[in-house]
Amino acid sequence: MAATQLRVAPPPRLLQPLAVPQRLLLGPGPSNAPPRVLAAATHQLLGHMHPEMLQIMDEVKAGIQYAFQTRNALSLAVSGTGHCAMEAALFNVAEPSDSVLVGINGIWGERAADVAARLGVRVRVPGPSPAPRALALSVQGLVRHKPTVLFLAHGESSTGVLQPLEGLGELCHRHGCLLLVDSVASLGGAPILMDQQEIDILYSGPQKVLGAPPGSAPISFSERAREKMLRRKTKPPSFYLDMLCLGSYWGCDGPSRMYHHTAPIQSLYCLREGLAMLAEQGLEKSWVRHRANCVSLCQGLQELGLELFVKEEKARLPTVTTVKVPEDCDWKEIVTYVMDKYSIEIVGGLGPTAGKVFRIGLMGYNSTAANVDRVLQALRDALQHCHRSKL
């Protein structure tokens, strides 16, 4: 009888088996997950407050502290993507009476400025910085605007720029400012040392070098940042991302735990394994591997007659390489050809680089010499196809 009340039929596609194509993901993320990480996702669910699950959360926390090189007690994984971690960072340390200085070297600085503006925070943007060493904006901006927070993207995946951080934490603290750093595209692929570099808030994403699915984003707050949260005049605008509540859920304040929400359990299994693999390899070896494969890729691209978007080698992000689109080619044609013929993903530009570059990512499990050779062969073929089509 109840069936006669149904107005919507079962979707025909949902009555078919799930079909997922096999592709080599050499864009700016996600990257392909290692078999060990994929296997972690097949484990059965646990209750989110079971002692075994809390133990896994403790292991994830320890892995984040290792990857970030920090002893911060308030280190955990927010239940969301890197975007969610960006919002968690700003929601907790900035309120309407504050100002945020945003260094922009690509789209992620633009996004941070947008998020801060939605909070009603005074946003100061000195203007795009054409080179990562152009840090005069930080000195001048701190003196002029007296911000509460300085935001920088360490690895800017839209432009392929690696932002140096040395001395910035000390500079910020001298001016009573917190240093907030986005390391979504760089963590594990380029050196970042949270405590030594005096970074106050650092966040990342799991789907790049760590090779885990998106959904559990690492984040950490220094004691200085935590004190700022405790002095807030208003509550954070999001209960879901209230870091003091999340810290209690993750056991950052001691052994007792307070329920907050149901964490993405299998996502945490995968993040745990991605962090374990990074710990087993060692951060320094991971940094060397990513840099070596990036150098090899850049050499191969130049041998193909392509021009790199980031001229200075030390300014290049080791995980995402940006290449100028040849004047006689359409970037969409190149990207589509590489996908259709080789099942390899590379992508076009984003934000300020849209239509100007295509981007190649070598991250985590995908950062290998063999994959450098594969993508160079695919590009060689794609460029020849592009030139033939113009004849």
Coordinates of C-alpha atoms in Angstrom, one line a residue:
M1 CA 0.0 0.0 0.0
A2 CA 2.8 2.4 0.9
A3 CA 4.5 1.8 -2.5
T4 CA 1.6 3.4 -4.3
Q5 CA 2.4 6.7 -2.5
L6 CA 5.9 6.9 -4.1
R7 CA 6.3 9.6 -6.7
V8 CA 10.0 9.1 -7.5
A9 CA 11.3 5.9 -9.0
P10 CA 14.6 4.3 -8.1
P11 CA 17.3 6.0 -10.2
P12 CA 18.4 3.5 -12.9
R13 CA 22.1 4.4 -12.6
L14 CA 22.0 3.5 -8.9
L15 CA 20.8 0.1 -9.8
Q16 CA 24.0 -0.5 -11.7
P17 CA 27.4 -1.4 -10.1
L18 CA 29.7 1.4 -9.2
A19 CA 32.2 2.1 -11.9
V20 CA 35.3 4.2 -11.3
P21 CA 37.9 4.6 -14.0
Q22 CA 41.6 4.0 -13.4
R23 CA 43.5 7.3 -13.8
L24 CA 46.9 8.6 -12.9
L25 CA 46.2 11.8 -11.0
L26 CA 49.0 14.2 -11.8
G27 CA 47.1 17.4 -11.2
P28 CA 47.4 19.6 -8.1
G29 CA 45.3 17.1 -6.1
P30 CA 43.9 14.8 -5.1
S31 CA 46.8 12.4 -5.8
N32 CA 46.4 8.6 -6.1
A33 CA 46.1 6.8 -2.8
P34 CA 48.7 4.1 -2.0
P35 CA 47.2 0.5 -1.7
R36 CA 47.9 0.6 2.1
V37 CA 45.7 3.7 2.4
L38 CA 42.9 2.2 0.2
A39 CA 43.0 -0.9 2.3
A40 CA 42.5 1.1 5.5
A41 CA 39.2 2.4 4.1
T42 CA 37.9 -1.2 4.0
H43 CA 38.0 -1.7 7.7
Q44 CA 34.6 -1.9 9.5
L45 CA 33.3 1.2 11.3
L46 CA 34.0 1.7 14.9
G47 CA 31.9 3.8 17.3
H48 CA 33.3 7.4 17.3
M49 CA 33.8 7.2 21.1
H50 CA 35.0 3.6 21.3
P51 CA 38.4 3.4 23.1
E52 CA 39.9 1.8 20.0
M53 CA 38.7 4.8 17.9
L54 CA 40.1 7.3 20.4
Q55 CA 43.4 5.4 20.2
I56 CA 43.4 5.9 16.4
M57 CA 42.7 9.6 16.9
D58 CA 45.6 9.8 19.3
E59 CA 47.8 8.2 16.6
V60 CA 46.6 10.7 14.0
K61 CA 47.3 13.5 16.4
A62 CA 50.9 12.2 17.0
G63 CA 51.4 11.9 13.2
I64 CA 50.2 15.5 12.6
Q65 CA 52.7 16.7 15.3
Y66 CA 55.5 14.8 13.5
A67 CA 54.5 16.0 10.0
F68 CA 54.2 19.6 11.3
Q69 CA 57.2 19.3 13.5
T70 CA 55.4 20.7 16.5
R71 CA 54.7 19.8 20.1
N72 CA 51.5 21.8 20.2
A73 CA 48.9 20.1 22.3
L74 CA 46.1 21.6 20.2
S75 CA 46.8 19.5 17.1
L76 CA 44.1 17.5 15.4
A77 CA 42.2 16.8 12.2
V78 CA 39.1 18.8 11.4
S79 CA 36.2 16.9 9.8
G80 CA 36.4 18.5 6.4
T81 CA 38.7 19.4 3.5
G82 CA 41.5 21.9 3.5
H83 CA 39.0 24.7 2.8
C84 CA 37.3 23.6 6.1
A85 CA 40.7 23.9 7.9
M86 CA 41.2 27.4 6.5
E87 CA 37.8 28.4 7.9
A88 CA 38.5 26.7 11.2
A89 CA 41.8 28.7 11.5
L90 CA 40.2 32.1 10.7
F91 CA 36.9 31.4 12.6
N92 CA 38.8 30.7 15.8
V93 CA 41.6 33.4 15.9
A94 CA 39.8 36.3 14.2
E95 CA 36.7 38.2 15.2
P96 CA 35.1 41.5 14.0
S97 CA 37.3 43.7 16.1
D98 CA 40.5 42.2 14.5
S99 CA 42.3 42.8 11.2
V100 CA 43.9 40.2 9.0
L101 CA 46.8 40.9 6.7
V102 CA 46.7 38.5 3.7
G103 CA 49.7 37.9 1.5
I104 CA 48.5 36.9 -2.0
N105 CA 50.6 34.9 -4.4
G106 CA 47.7 33.0 -5.9
I107 CA 44.1 31.9 -5.3
W108 CA 44.5 30.6 -1.8
G109 CA 45.4 34.1 -0.5
E110 CA 42.3 35.4 -2.3
R111 CA 40.2 32.7 -0.7
A112 CA 41.5 33.5 2.8
A113 CA 40.7 37.2 2.3
D114 CA 37.2 36.2 1.2
V115 CA 36.7 34.0 4.3
A116 CA 38.0 36.7 6.6
A117 CA 35.8 39.3 5.0
R118 CA 32.7 37.1 5.6
L119 CA 33.6 37.2 9.2
G120 CA 33.3 40.9 9.3
V121 CA 37.1 41.2 9.9
R122 CA 39.1 44.1 8.5
V123 CA 41.0 42.6 5.7
R124 CA 44.2 44.2 4.5
V125 CA 45.7 43.0 1.2
P126 CA 48.9 44.7 0.2
G127 CA 48.5 43.5 -3.4
P128 CA 49.8 40.5 -5.4
S129 CA 53.4 39.5 -4.7
P130 CA 55.1 38.5 -8.0
A131 CA 58.0 36.7 -6.2
P132 CA 57.9 34.7 -3.0
R133 CA 60.9 36.7 -1.7
A134 CA 58.9 40.0 -1.9
L135 CA 58.3 40.0 1.8
A136 CA 58.5 43.7 2.2
L137 CA 54.7 43.5 2.2
S138 CA 54.9 41.7 5.5
V139 CA 57.2 44.2 7.2
Q140 CA 55.4 47.2 5.8
G141 CA 51.9 45.7 6.4
L142 CA 52.6 44.8 10.0
V143 CA 53.8 48.3 10.8
R144 CA 51.1 50.0 8.8
H145 CA 48.0 47.9 9.6
K146 CA 48.9 46.3 12.9
P147 CA 47.0 43.1 12.1
T148 CA 46.0 40.4 14.5
V149 CA 46.8 37.7 11.9
L150 CA 49.1 37.4 8.9
F151 CA 48.0 34.7 6.4
L152 CA 50.4 33.2 3.9
A153 CA 50.1 30.1 1.6
H154 CA 53.4 28.2 1.9
G155 CA 52.6 26.1 -1.2
E156 CA 50.5 28.1 -3.7
S157 CA 49.1 25.4 -6.0
S158 CA 47.5 27.8 -8.4
T159 CA 50.8 29.5 -9.3
G160 CA 53.4 26.8 -8.3
V161 CA 55.1 29.2 -5.9
L162 CA 56.8 28.2 -2.7
Q163 CA 56.7 30.9 -0.1
P164 CA 59.8 31.2 2.2
L165 CA 58.8 31.5 5.9
E166 CA 62.1 32.0 7.7
G167 CA 62.0 34.9 10.1
L168 CA 58.3 35.6 9.6
G169 CA 57.1 34.1 12.8
E170 CA 59.6 36.1 14.9
L171 CA 58.7 39.2 12.9
C172 CA 54.9 38.7 13.5
H173 CA 55.4 38.2 17.2
R174 CA 57.5 41.3 17.5
H175 CA 54.5 43.2 16.2
G176 CA 51.9 41.3 18.3
C177 CA 50.6 39.3 15.3
L178 CA 49.8 35.6 14.8
L179 CA 51.3 33.8 11.8
L180 CA 48.8 31.6 9.9
V181 CA 50.1 29.3 7.2
D182 CA 48.4 27.2 4.6
S183 CA 50.5 24.1 3.8
V184 CA 47.8 22.1 1.9
A185 CA 50.0 21.7 -1.2
S186 CA 53.4 21.6 0.5
L187 CA 53.2 19.4 3.6
G188 CA 55.5 16.5 3.3
G189 CA 56.9 17.8 0.0
A190 CA 58.8 20.8 1.1
P191 CA 60.4 21.6 4.5
I192 CA 58.1 23.3 7.1
L193 CA 59.0 23.3 10.8
M194 CA 56.1 24.8 12.8
D195 CA 57.8 25.3 16.1
Q196 CA 61.2 26.3 14.8
Q197 CA 59.6 28.8 12.3
E198 CA 57.3 30.1 15.1
I199 CA 54.1 29.4 13.1
D200 CA 51.1 30.0 15.2
I201 CA 48.4 28.2 13.1
L202 CA 49.2 25.7 10.5
Y203 CA 46.8 23.5 8.4
S204 CA 47.0 21.1 5.5
G205 CA 45.0 18.6 3.6
P206 CA 45.2 14.8 3.4
Q207 CA 44.7 14.3 -0.3
K208 CA 48.1 15.6 -1.6
V209 CA 51.4 14.2 -0.3
L210 CA 49.7 12.1 2.4
G211 CA 47.8 10.2 -0.2
A212 CA 44.6 9.9 1.8
P213 CA 41.1 10.9 0.7
P214 CA 39.9 14.4 1.4
G215 CA 37.7 14.7 4.5
S216 CA 40.1 15.0 7.5
A217 CA 42.3 18.0 7.4
P218 CA 45.3 18.4 9.8
I219 CA 45.5 21.6 11.8
S220 CA 47.6 22.8 14.8
F221 CA 47.5 25.9 17.1
S222 CA 50.4 27.3 19.1
E223 CA 49.9 28.2 22.8
R224 CA 50.0 31.8 21.7
A225 CA 47.1 31.2 19.3
R226 CA 45.2 29.2 21.9
E227 CA 45.5 32.1 24.4
K228 CA 44.1 34.4 21.7
M229 CA 41.0 32.1 21.4
L230 CA 40.5 32.1 25.2
R231 CA 40.5 35.9 25.2
R232 CA 37.8 36.1 22.5
K233 CA 35.0 38.6 23.2
T234 CA 32.6 36.5 21.1
K235 CA 32.1 32.8 20.4
P236 CA 33.5 31.5 17.1
P237 CA 30.7 31.8 14.4
S238 CA 30.7 28.0 13.8
F239 CA 30.0 25.4 16.6
Y240 CA 31.2 22.7 14.2
L241 CA 34.6 24.3 13.9
D242 CA 34.9 25.6 17.5
M243 CA 38.5 24.6 18.2
L244 CA 38.2 24.5 22.0
C245 CA 35.3 22.1 21.7
L246 CA 37.2 20.0 19.1
G247 CA 40.3 20.0 21.3
S248 CA 38.2 18.4 24.1
Y249 CA 36.9 15.8 21.7
W250 CA 40.4 15.0 20.5
G251 CA 41.8 14.8 24.1
C252 CA 44.0 17.9 23.6
D253 CA 43.2 19.1 27.2
G254 CA 43.7 15.8 29.0
P255 CA 42.5 12.2 29.0
S256 CA 38.8 13.0 29.4
R257 CA 36.9 13.5 26.1
M258 CA 33.7 15.5 25.4
Y259 CA 31.5 14.3 22.5
H260 CA 31.3 17.0 19.8
H261 CA 30.3 15.3 16.5
T262 CA 30.7 12.0 14.7
A263 CA 34.1 12.1 13.0
P264 CA 34.6 10.7 9.5
I265 CA 35.8 7.4 10.9
Q266 CA 37.1 5.7 7.8
S267 CA 38.7 8.9 6.6
L268 CA 40.6 9.0 9.8
Y269 CA 41.8 5.4 9.2
C270 CA 43.2 6.5 5.9
L271 CA 44.8 9.6 7.3
R272 CA 46.4 7.5 10.0
E273 CA 48.0 5.3 7.4
G274 CA 49.1 8.2 5.2
L275 CA 50.8 9.8 8.2
A276 CA 52.3 6.4 9.2
M277 CA 53.8 6.0 5.7
L278 CA 55.3 9.5 5.9
A279 CA 56.8 8.7 9.3
E280 CA 58.3 5.5 8.1
Q281 CA 59.9 7.1 5.1
G282 CA 61.0 10.1 7.1
L283 CA 60.2 13.8 6.4
E284 CA 63.7 14.6 5.1
K285 CA 63.7 11.8 2.7
S286 CA 60.3 12.8 1.5
W287 CA 61.4 16.4 0.9
V288 CA 64.5 15.2 -1.1
R289 CA 62.4 12.8 -3.2
H290 CA 59.8 15.5 -4.1
R291 CA 62.5 18.0 -4.9
A292 CA 64.5 15.6 -7.1
N293 CA 61.4 14.5 -9.1
C294 CA 60.4 18.2 -9.5
V295 CA 63.8 19.1 -10.9
S296 CA 63.7 16.1 -13.3
L297 CA 60.3 17.1 -14.5
C298 CA 61.3 20.7 -15.0
Q299 CA 64.3 19.7 -17.0
G300 CA 62.2 17.4 -19.2
L301 CA 59.6 20.1 -19.8
Q302 CA 62.3 22.6 -20.9
E303 CA 63.7 20.0 -23.2
L304 CA 60.3 19.8 -24.8
G305 CA 60.5 23.5 -25.5
L306 CA 58.1 24.5 -22.8
E307 CA 58.5 27.5 -20.5
L308 CA 58.2 27.2 -16.8
F309 CA 55.9 29.8 -15.1
V310 CA 58.1 30.2 -12.0
K311 CA 61.5 31.2 -13.3
E312 CA 63.6 30.8 -10.1
E313 CA 64.2 27.2 -9.2
K314 CA 64.2 27.7 -5.4
A315 CA 60.9 29.5 -5.7
R316 CA 59.2 26.5 -7.3
L317 CA 56.8 24.4 -5.3
P318 CA 58.2 20.8 -5.5
T319 CA 54.7 19.3 -5.6
V320 CA 53.0 21.3 -8.3
T321 CA 54.7 22.6 -11.4
T322 CA 53.2 25.4 -13.5
V323 CA 54.0 25.5 -17.2
K324 CA 53.1 28.3 -19.6
V325 CA 50.7 27.3 -22.3
P326 CA 52.5 27.5 -25.7
E327 CA 51.1 30.4 -27.8
D328 CA 50.1 28.1 -30.7
C329 CA 48.2 25.6 -28.4
D330 CA 45.0 25.5 -26.5
W331 CA 45.5 24.3 -22.9
K332 CA 42.2 22.5 -23.0
E333 CA 43.3 20.6 -26.1
I334 CA 46.5 19.5 -24.3
V335 CA 44.8 18.5 -21.1
T336 CA 42.0 16.6 -22.9
Y337 CA 44.4 14.7 -25.1
V338 CA 46.6 13.6 -22.2
M339 CA 43.5 12.4 -20.4
D340 CA 41.8 10.7 -23.3
K341 CA 44.9 8.9 -24.7
Y342 CA 46.9 8.2 -21.5
S343 CA 44.4 8.4 -18.7
I344 CA 46.6 11.0 -17.0
E345 CA 45.2 14.0 -15.3
I346 CA 46.9 17.3 -15.6
V347 CA 44.9 20.5 -15.3
G348 CA 44.8 24.1 -16.4
G349 CA 45.4 27.2 -14.3
L350 CA 43.3 28.4 -11.5
G351 CA 42.4 32.0 -10.4
P352 CA 45.2 34.3 -11.5
T353 CA 46.7 31.6 -13.7
A354 CA 43.5 30.5 -15.5
G355 CA 44.2 30.2 -19.2
K356 CA 47.9 30.9 -18.8
V357 CA 49.3 27.7 -17.5
F358 CA 48.7 24.0 -17.1
R359 CA 49.7 22.3 -13.8
I360 CA 51.4 19.0 -13.1
G361 CA 51.4 17.5 -9.7
L362 CA 53.9 15.0 -8.3
M363 CA 52.8 14.3 -4.8
G364 CA 53.3 11.4 -2.3
Y365 CA 52.7 8.0 -3.9
N366 CA 52.7 9.7 -7.4
S367 CA 56.1 11.4 -7.0
T368 CA 58.3 8.9 -8.8
A369 CA 60.8 9.0 -11.6
A370 CA 58.6 6.6 -13.6
N371 CA 55.7 9.1 -13.4
V372 CA 58.0 11.9 -14.6
D373 CA 58.8 9.8 -17.7
R374 CA 55.1 9.0 -18.2
V375 CA 53.8 12.5 -18.1
L376 CA 56.7 13.8 -20.3
Q377 CA 55.9 11.2 -22.9
A378 CA 52.2 12.1 -22.8
L379 CA 53.0 15.8 -23.2
R380 CA 55.4 15.2 -26.0
D381 CA 52.7 13.4 -27.9
A382 CA 50.1 16.0 -27.0
L383 CA 52.3 18.8 -28.3
Q384 CA 52.9 17.0 -31.5
H385 CA 49.2 16.4 -31.9
C386 CA 48.5 20.1 -31.2
H387 CA 51.0 21.2 -33.8
R388 CA 49.7 18.7 -36.4
S389 CA 46.1 20.0 -35.9
K390 CA 47.2 23.5 -36.8
L391 CA 48.6 22.4 -40.2

